PDB file of C-alpha atoms in Angstrom:
ATOM      1  CA  UNK P  81     -13.169 -66.660  24.121  1.00 47.00           C
ATOM      2  CA  UNK P  82     -11.491 -65.466  20.936  1.00 50.00           C
ATOM      3  CA  UNK P  83     -14.755 -65.944  19.081  1.00 54.00           C
ATOM      4  CA  UNK P  84     -16.358 -63.568  21.553  1.00 53.00           C
ATOM      5  CA  UNK P  85     -13.576 -60.979  21.307  1.00 52.00           C
ATOM      6  CA  UNK P  86     -13.233 -61.001  17.525  1.00 54.00           C
ATOM      7  CA  UNK P  87     -16.442 -59.012  16.824  1.00 56.00           C
ATOM      8  CA  UNK P  88     -15.393 -56.458  19.429  1.00 56.00           C
ATOM      9  CA  UNK P  89     -11.909 -56.089  17.954  1.00 53.00           C
ATOM     10  CA  UNK P  90     -13.254 -55.901  14.405  1.00 54.00           C
ATOM     11  CA  UNK P  91     -15.821 -53.275  15.423  1.00 57.00           C
ATOM     12  CA  UNK P  92     -13.210 -50.843  16.768  1.00 56.00           C
ATOM     13  CA  UNK P  93     -13.001 -47.811  14.498  1.00 54.00           C
ATOM     14  CA  UNK P  94     -10.513 -48.363  11.659  1.00 53.00           C
ATOM     15  CA  UNK P  95     -10.330 -44.733  10.569  1.00 63.00           C
ATOM     16  CA  UNK P  96      -9.383 -43.510  14.014  1.00 81.00           C
ATOM     17  CA  UNK P  97      -6.355 -45.227  15.451  1.00 90.00           C
ATOM     18  CA  UNK P  98      -6.785 -45.991  19.132  1.00 94.00           C
ATOM     19  CA  UNK P  99      -4.007 -46.311  21.690  1.00 95.00           C
ATOM     20  CA  UNK P 100      -4.504 -49.592  23.535  1.00 96.00           C
ATOM     21  CA  UNK P 101      -2.444 -50.928  26.443  1.00 97.00           C
ATOM     22  CA  UNK P 102      -2.686 -54.692  26.973  1.00 98.00           C
ATOM     23  CA  UNK P 103      -1.330 -56.538  29.987  1.00 98.00           C
ATOM     24  CA  UNK P 104      -0.082 -60.051  29.318  1.00 97.00           C
ATOM     25  CA  UNK P 105       0.205 -59.643  25.560  1.00 97.00           C
ATOM     26  CA  UNK P 106       3.206 -61.941  25.085  1.00 97.00           C
ATOM     27  CA  UNK P 107       1.109 -65.105  24.728  1.00 96.00           C
ATOM     28  CA  UNK P 108      -2.408 -66.490  24.500  1.00 96.00           C
ATOM     29  CA  UNK P 109      -5.436 -64.267  24.110  1.00 96.00           C
ATOM     30  CA  UNK P 110      -3.448 -61.086  24.753  1.00 97.00           C
ATOM     31  CA  UNK P 111      -1.024 -61.867  21.934  1.00 97.00           C
ATOM     32  CA  UNK P 112      -3.830 -62.732  19.526  1.00 97.00           C
ATOM     33  CA  UNK P 113      -5.696 -59.536  20.407  1.00 96.00           C
ATOM     34  CA  UNK P 114      -2.516 -57.478  19.920  1.00 98.00           C
ATOM     35  CA  UNK P 115      -1.970 -59.000  16.459  1.00 97.00           C
ATOM     36  CA  UNK P 116      -5.526 -58.209  15.409  1.00 96.00           C
ATOM     37  CA  UNK P 117      -5.422 -54.679  16.814  1.00 96.00           C
ATOM     38  CA  UNK P 118      -2.114 -53.888  15.107  1.00 97.00           C
ATOM     39  CA  UNK P 119      -3.476 -55.270  11.818  1.00 96.00           C
ATOM     40  CA  UNK P 120      -6.468 -52.966  12.205  1.00 94.00           C
ATOM     41  CA  UNK P 121      -4.112 -49.976  12.521  1.00 95.00           C
ATOM     42  CA  UNK P 122      -4.276 -49.340  16.255  1.00 95.00           C
ATOM     43  CA  UNK P 123      -1.348 -48.457  18.501  1.00 96.00           C
ATOM     44  CA  UNK P 124      -0.597 -51.234  20.990  1.00 98.00           C
ATOM     45  CA  UNK P 125       1.443 -50.913  24.163  1.00 98.00           C
ATOM     46  CA  UNK P 126       2.543 -54.307  25.469  1.00 98.00           C
ATOM     47  CA  UNK P 127       2.518 -54.211  29.287  1.00 98.00           C
ATOM     48  CA  UNK P 128       4.479 -57.311  30.306  1.00 98.00           C
ATOM     49  CA  UNK P 129       6.096 -58.569  33.517  1.00 97.00           C
ATOM     50  CA  UNK P 130       9.677 -58.138  32.280  1.00 97.00           C
ATOM     51  CA  UNK P 131      11.664 -56.844  29.319  1.00 98.00           C
ATOM     52  CA  UNK P 132      12.054 -60.312  27.790  1.00 98.00           C
ATOM     53  CA  UNK P 133       8.258 -60.837  27.737  1.00 97.00           C
ATOM     54  CA  UNK P 134       7.697 -57.324  26.351  1.00 98.00           C
ATOM     55  CA  UNK P 135      10.229 -57.949  23.568  1.00 98.00           C
ATOM     56  CA  UNK P 136       8.558 -61.269  22.737  1.00 97.00           C
ATOM     57  CA  UNK P 137       5.187 -59.507  22.595  1.00 98.00           C
ATOM     58  CA  UNK P 138       6.464 -56.906  20.130  1.00 98.00           C
ATOM     59  CA  UNK P 139       8.181 -59.512  17.958  1.00 98.00           C
ATOM     60  CA  UNK P 140       5.383 -62.099  17.955  1.00 98.00           C
ATOM     61  CA  UNK P 141       2.580 -59.576  17.400  1.00 98.00           C
ATOM     62  CA  UNK P 142       4.366 -57.722  14.638  1.00 98.00           C
ATOM     63  CA  UNK P 143       4.773 -54.372  16.350  1.00 98.00           C
ATOM     64  CA  UNK P 144       3.801 -52.135  19.176  1.00 98.00           C
ATOM     65  CA  UNK P 145       5.663 -50.601  22.079  1.00 97.00           C
ATOM     66  CA  UNK P 146       7.153 -52.661  24.915  1.00 98.00           C
ATOM     67  CA  UNK P 147       6.562 -51.615  28.527  1.00 98.00           C
ATOM     68  CA  UNK P 148       7.620 -53.473  31.653  1.00 98.00           C
ATOM     69  CA  UNK P 149       4.714 -53.717  34.087  1.00 98.00           C
ATOM     70  CA  UNK P 150       5.237 -56.386  36.727  1.00 98.00           C
ATOM     71  CA  UNK P 151       1.789 -56.817  38.241  1.00 98.00           C
ATOM     72  CA  UNK P 152       3.320 -58.564  41.255  1.00 97.00           C
ATOM     73  CA  UNK P 153       5.017 -55.310  42.309  1.00 98.00           C
ATOM     74  CA  UNK P 154       3.129 -52.146  43.231  1.00 98.00           C
ATOM     75  CA  UNK P 155       6.314 -50.123  42.563  1.00 98.00           C
ATOM     76  CA  UNK P 156       6.530 -51.522  39.028  1.00 98.00           C
ATOM     77  CA  UNK P 157       2.832 -50.838  38.441  1.00 98.00           C
ATOM     78  CA  UNK P 158       3.197 -47.240  39.622  1.00 98.00           C
ATOM     79  CA  UNK P 159       6.258 -46.708  37.406  1.00 98.00           C
ATOM     80  CA  UNK P 160       4.476 -48.230  34.399  1.00 98.00           C
ATOM     81  CA  UNK P 161       1.407 -46.074  34.937  1.00 98.00           C
ATOM     82  CA  UNK P 162       3.602 -42.981  35.128  1.00 98.00           C
ATOM     83  CA  UNK P 163       5.361 -43.983  31.901  1.00 97.00           C
ATOM     84  CA  UNK P 164       2.009 -44.427  30.153  1.00 96.00           C
ATOM     85  CA  UNK P 165       0.785 -41.051  31.409  1.00 96.00           C
ATOM     86  CA  UNK P 166       3.991 -39.335  30.301  1.00 95.00           C
ATOM     87  CA  UNK P 167       4.606 -41.070  26.981  1.00 93.00           C
ATOM     88  CA  UNK P 168       1.121 -41.882  25.662  1.00 90.00           C
ATOM     89  CA  UNK P 169      -0.676 -38.605  24.962  1.00 85.00           C
ATOM     90  CA  UNK P 170      -3.959 -40.420  25.241  1.00 88.00           C
ATOM     91  CA  UNK P 171      -4.887 -43.909  26.315  1.00 94.00           C
ATOM     92  CA  UNK P 172      -8.143 -45.029  24.757  1.00 94.00           C
ATOM     93  CA  UNK P 173      -8.343 -48.630  25.964  1.00 94.00           C
ATOM     94  CA  UNK P 174      -6.796 -50.515  28.874  1.00 96.00           C
ATOM     95  CA  UNK P 175      -7.128 -54.268  28.382  1.00 96.00           C
ATOM     96  CA  UNK P 176      -6.494 -56.052  31.702  1.00 97.00           C
ATOM     97  CA  UNK P 177      -5.651 -59.466  30.327  1.00 96.00           C
ATOM     98  CA  UNK P 178      -2.629 -60.793  32.269  1.00 96.00           C
ATOM     99  CA  UNK P 179      -3.086 -63.535  34.796  1.00 94.00           C
ATOM    100  CA  UNK P 180      -1.314 -66.232  36.725  1.00 94.00           C
ATOM    101  CA  UNK P 181      -2.589 -69.493  38.166  1.00 91.00           C
ATOM    102  CA  UNK P 182      -1.331 -70.925  41.443  1.00 85.00           C
ATOM    103  CA  UNK P 183       0.791 -74.045  41.216  1.00 81.00           C
ATOM    104  CA  UNK P 184      -1.003 -77.154  42.384  1.00 85.00           C
ATOM    105  CA  UNK P 185       2.361 -78.726  43.204  1.00 88.00           C
ATOM    106  CA  UNK P 186       3.742 -75.982  45.452  1.00 87.00           C
ATOM    107  CA  UNK P 187       3.761 -76.554  49.191  1.00 89.00           C
ATOM    108  CA  UNK P 188       3.858 -72.824  49.855  1.00 91.00           C
ATOM    109  CA  UNK P 189       2.098 -70.277  47.620  1.00 89.00           C
ATOM    110  CA  UNK P 190       4.132 -67.726  45.692  1.00 92.00           C
ATOM    111  CA  UNK P 191       3.820 -64.187  47.078  1.00 94.00           C
ATOM    112  CA  UNK P 192       3.969 -60.763  45.488  1.00 95.00           C
ATOM    113  CA  UNK P 193       6.597 -58.257  46.581  1.00 95.00           C
ATOM    114  CA  UNK P 194       3.992 -56.824  48.966  1.00 96.00           C
ATOM    115  CA  UNK P 195       3.276 -60.249  50.464  1.00 96.00           C
ATOM    116  CA  UNK P 196      -0.062 -61.082  48.816  1.00 97.00           C
ATOM    117  CA  UNK P 197      -0.712 -64.531  47.374  1.00 95.00           C
ATOM    118  CA  UNK P 198       0.473 -64.204  43.768  1.00 95.00           C
ATOM    119  CA  UNK P 199      -2.813 -65.090  42.074  1.00 95.00           C
ATOM    120  CA  UNK P 200      -4.754 -62.486  44.080  1.00 96.00           C
ATOM    121  CA  UNK P 201      -1.969 -59.922  43.832  1.00 96.00           C
ATOM    122  CA  UNK P 202      -1.427 -60.173  40.074  1.00 96.00           C
ATOM    123  CA  UNK P 203      -4.900 -61.032  38.792  1.00 96.00           C
ATOM    124  CA  UNK P 204      -6.864 -58.665  41.005  1.00 97.00           C
ATOM    125  CA  UNK P 205      -4.910 -56.168  43.109  1.00 98.00           C
ATOM    126  CA  UNK P 206      -2.316 -55.384  40.433  1.00 98.00           C
ATOM    127  CA  UNK P 207      -4.914 -54.726  37.756  1.00 98.00           C
ATOM    128  CA  UNK P 208      -7.052 -52.732  40.193  1.00 98.00           C
ATOM    129  CA  UNK P 209      -4.109 -50.475  41.052  1.00 98.00           C
ATOM    130  CA  UNK P 210      -3.121 -50.024  37.398  1.00 98.00           C
ATOM    131  CA  UNK P 211      -6.668 -49.152  36.345  1.00 97.00           C
ATOM    132  CA  UNK P 212      -7.066 -46.663  39.168  1.00 97.00           C
ATOM    133  CA  UNK P 213      -3.737 -44.963  38.450  1.00 98.00           C
ATOM    134  CA  UNK P 214      -4.719 -44.557  34.782  1.00 97.00           C
ATOM    135  CA  UNK P 215      -8.386 -43.664  35.325  1.00 95.00           C
ATOM    136  CA  UNK P 216      -7.954 -39.921  34.817  1.00 94.00           C
ATOM    137  CA  UNK P 217      -5.666 -40.449  31.782  1.00 94.00           C
ATOM    138  CA  UNK P 218      -8.122 -42.619  29.869  1.00 90.00           C
ATOM    139  CA  UNK P 219      -9.912 -41.136  26.874  1.00 70.00           C
ATOM    140  CA  UNK P 220     -13.680 -40.968  26.967  1.00 62.00           C
TER     141      UNK P 220
END
């Protein structure tokens, strides 16, 4: 997947710094993308499930702004979207990267604060809500 994303990341304009919010940027593909985007001179906002993960994202990527955005909580998503609208004058890119996988060992599935199965709530509903709340704030 990184081989597919690398040309896209490299092709982003270097002269014009973009503001990019990435969910799940504390590890994996999100962290690697954040590193590359920061190196290219873009502003990265790390949208992570808790403050510890957001701090790890900033430290491991080499910069950026931490933001708590717990995709398993609609209240947290709404608060995060409001923070982005208020504190980021423009948001050029929203990278919906975060995801969870259900445990194969659990007898009962984990649920979101709203009662949805965690995988559906975080991977789909949470990102859908975040994208819709930020739709009018996104740059063209």
